[in-house]
PDB file of C-alpha atoms and ligand atoms in Angstrom:
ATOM      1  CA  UNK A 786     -51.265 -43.420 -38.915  1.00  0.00           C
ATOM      2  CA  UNK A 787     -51.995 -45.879 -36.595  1.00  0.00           C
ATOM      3  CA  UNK A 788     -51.752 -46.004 -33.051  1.00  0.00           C
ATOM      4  CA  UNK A 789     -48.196 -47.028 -31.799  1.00  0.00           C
ATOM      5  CA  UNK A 790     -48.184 -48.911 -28.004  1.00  0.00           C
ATOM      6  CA  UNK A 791     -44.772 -50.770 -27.184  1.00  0.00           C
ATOM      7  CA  UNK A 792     -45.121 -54.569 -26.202  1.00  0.00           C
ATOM      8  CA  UNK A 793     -45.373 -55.050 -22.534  1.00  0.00           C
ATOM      9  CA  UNK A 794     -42.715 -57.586 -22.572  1.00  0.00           C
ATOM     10  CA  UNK A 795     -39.635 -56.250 -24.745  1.00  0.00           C
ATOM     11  CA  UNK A 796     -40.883 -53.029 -25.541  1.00  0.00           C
ATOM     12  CA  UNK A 797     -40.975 -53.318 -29.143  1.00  0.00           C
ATOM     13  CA  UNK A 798     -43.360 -50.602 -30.833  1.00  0.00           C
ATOM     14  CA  UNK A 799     -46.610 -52.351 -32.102  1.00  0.00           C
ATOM     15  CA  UNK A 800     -48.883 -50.716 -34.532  1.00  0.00           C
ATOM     16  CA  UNK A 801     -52.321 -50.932 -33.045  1.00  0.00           C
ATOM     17  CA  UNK A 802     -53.755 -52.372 -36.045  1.00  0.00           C
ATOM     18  CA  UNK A 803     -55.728 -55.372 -36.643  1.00  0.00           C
ATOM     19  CA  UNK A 804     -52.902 -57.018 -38.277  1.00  0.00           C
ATOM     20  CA  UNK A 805     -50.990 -57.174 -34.923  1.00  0.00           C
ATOM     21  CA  UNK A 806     -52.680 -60.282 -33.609  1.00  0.00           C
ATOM     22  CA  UNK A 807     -51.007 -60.195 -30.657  1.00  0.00           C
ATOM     23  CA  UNK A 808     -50.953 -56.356 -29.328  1.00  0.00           C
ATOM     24  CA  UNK A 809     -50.370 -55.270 -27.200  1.00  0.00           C
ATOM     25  CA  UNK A 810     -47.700 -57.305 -27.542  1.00  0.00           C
ATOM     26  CA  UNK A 811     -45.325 -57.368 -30.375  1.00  0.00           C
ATOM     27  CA  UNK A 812     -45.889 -61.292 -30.784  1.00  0.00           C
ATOM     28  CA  UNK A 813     -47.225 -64.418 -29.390  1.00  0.00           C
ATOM     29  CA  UNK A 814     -44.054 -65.101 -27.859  1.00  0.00           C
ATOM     30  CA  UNK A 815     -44.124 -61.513 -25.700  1.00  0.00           C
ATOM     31  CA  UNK A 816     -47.965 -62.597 -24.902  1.00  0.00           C
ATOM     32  CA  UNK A 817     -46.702 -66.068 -23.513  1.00  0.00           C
ATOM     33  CA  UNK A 818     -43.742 -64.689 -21.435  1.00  0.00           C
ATOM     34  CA  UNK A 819     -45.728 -61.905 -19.719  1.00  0.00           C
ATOM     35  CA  UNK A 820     -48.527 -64.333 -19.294  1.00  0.00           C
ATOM     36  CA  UNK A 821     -46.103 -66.647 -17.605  1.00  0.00           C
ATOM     37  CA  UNK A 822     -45.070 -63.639 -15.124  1.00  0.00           C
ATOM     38  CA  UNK A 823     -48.504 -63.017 -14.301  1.00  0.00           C
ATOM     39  CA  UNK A 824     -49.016 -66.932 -13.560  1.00  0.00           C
ATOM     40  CA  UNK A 825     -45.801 -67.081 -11.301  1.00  0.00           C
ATOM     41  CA  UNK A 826     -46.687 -64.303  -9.423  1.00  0.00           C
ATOM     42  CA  UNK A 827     -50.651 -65.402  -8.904  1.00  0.00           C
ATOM     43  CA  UNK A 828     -48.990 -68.930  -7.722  1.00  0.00           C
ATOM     44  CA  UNK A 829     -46.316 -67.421  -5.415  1.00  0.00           C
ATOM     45  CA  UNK A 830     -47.063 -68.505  -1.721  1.00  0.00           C
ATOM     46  CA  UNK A 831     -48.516 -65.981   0.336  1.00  0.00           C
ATOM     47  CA  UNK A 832     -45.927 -63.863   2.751  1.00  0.00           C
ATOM     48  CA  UNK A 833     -44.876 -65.966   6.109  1.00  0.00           C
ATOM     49  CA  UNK A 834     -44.179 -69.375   3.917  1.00  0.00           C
ATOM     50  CA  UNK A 835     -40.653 -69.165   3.529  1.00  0.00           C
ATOM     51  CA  UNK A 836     -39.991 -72.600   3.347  1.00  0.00           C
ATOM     52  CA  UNK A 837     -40.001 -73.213   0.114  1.00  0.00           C
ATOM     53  CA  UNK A 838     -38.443 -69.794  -1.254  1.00  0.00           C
ATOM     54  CA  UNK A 839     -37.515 -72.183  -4.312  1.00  0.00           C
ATOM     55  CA  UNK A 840     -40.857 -71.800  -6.307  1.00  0.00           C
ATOM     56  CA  UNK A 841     -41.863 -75.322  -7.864  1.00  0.00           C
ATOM     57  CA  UNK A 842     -44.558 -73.097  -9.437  1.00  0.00           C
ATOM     58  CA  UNK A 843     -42.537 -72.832 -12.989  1.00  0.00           C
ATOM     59  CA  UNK A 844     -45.040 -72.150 -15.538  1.00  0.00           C
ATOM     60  CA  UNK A 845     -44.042 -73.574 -18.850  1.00  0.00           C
ATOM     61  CA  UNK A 846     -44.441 -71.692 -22.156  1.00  0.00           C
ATOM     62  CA  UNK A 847     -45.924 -75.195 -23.255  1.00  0.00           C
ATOM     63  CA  UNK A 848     -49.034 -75.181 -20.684  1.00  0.00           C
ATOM     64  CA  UNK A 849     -49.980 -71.823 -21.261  1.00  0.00           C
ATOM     65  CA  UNK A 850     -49.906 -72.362 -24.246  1.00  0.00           C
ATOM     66  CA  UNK A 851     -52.375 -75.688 -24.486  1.00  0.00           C
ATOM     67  CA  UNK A 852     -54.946 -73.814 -21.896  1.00  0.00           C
ATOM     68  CA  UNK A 853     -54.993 -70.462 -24.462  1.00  0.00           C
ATOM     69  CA  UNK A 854     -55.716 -73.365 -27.056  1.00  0.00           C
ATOM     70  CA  UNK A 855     -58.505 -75.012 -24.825  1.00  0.00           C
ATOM     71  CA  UNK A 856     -59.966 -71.513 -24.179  1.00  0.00           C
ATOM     72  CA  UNK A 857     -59.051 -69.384 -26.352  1.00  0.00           C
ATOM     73  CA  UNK A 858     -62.512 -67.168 -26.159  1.00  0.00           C
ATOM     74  CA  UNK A 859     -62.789 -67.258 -22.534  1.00  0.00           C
ATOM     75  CA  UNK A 860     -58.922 -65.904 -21.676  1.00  0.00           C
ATOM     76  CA  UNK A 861     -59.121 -62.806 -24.177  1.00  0.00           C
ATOM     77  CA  UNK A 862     -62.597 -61.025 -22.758  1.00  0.00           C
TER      78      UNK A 862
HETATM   79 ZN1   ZN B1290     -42.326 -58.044 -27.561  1.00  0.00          ZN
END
């Protein structure tokens, strides 16, 4: 039986298996959203900049997913 972790994102259960191509996540979709959290919150402006409280940071499923296609190798060590 393999191992069963749920997907960071929805929390689906995902057979740790070679099959799932995208655990820990459940899919490539689940990889690209919590990817896109982890961006936003990188980019957020550091405490004391309130000025712009309306992030123009929005990362879009698109980019991510052109720089995972530029480096795919590099992003998944
Ligand atoms: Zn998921």
């Amino acid at each position: 039986m393999p191992t069963i972790v749920k997907c960071p994102s929805c929390q689906a259960s995902v057979p740790w298996v070679a099959a799932s191509e995208f655990r820990p996540f459940c899919s490539k979709r689940c990889q690209l959203i919590d990817l896109g959290q982890w961006a936003n919150e990188e980019n957020r402006v550091p405490a004391g900049k309130n000025n712009d409280a309306e992030t123009s940071m929005q990362i879009d499923i698109e980019d991510i997913e052109a720089l995972l296609s530029d480096h795919p190798d590099e992003f998944f060590k």
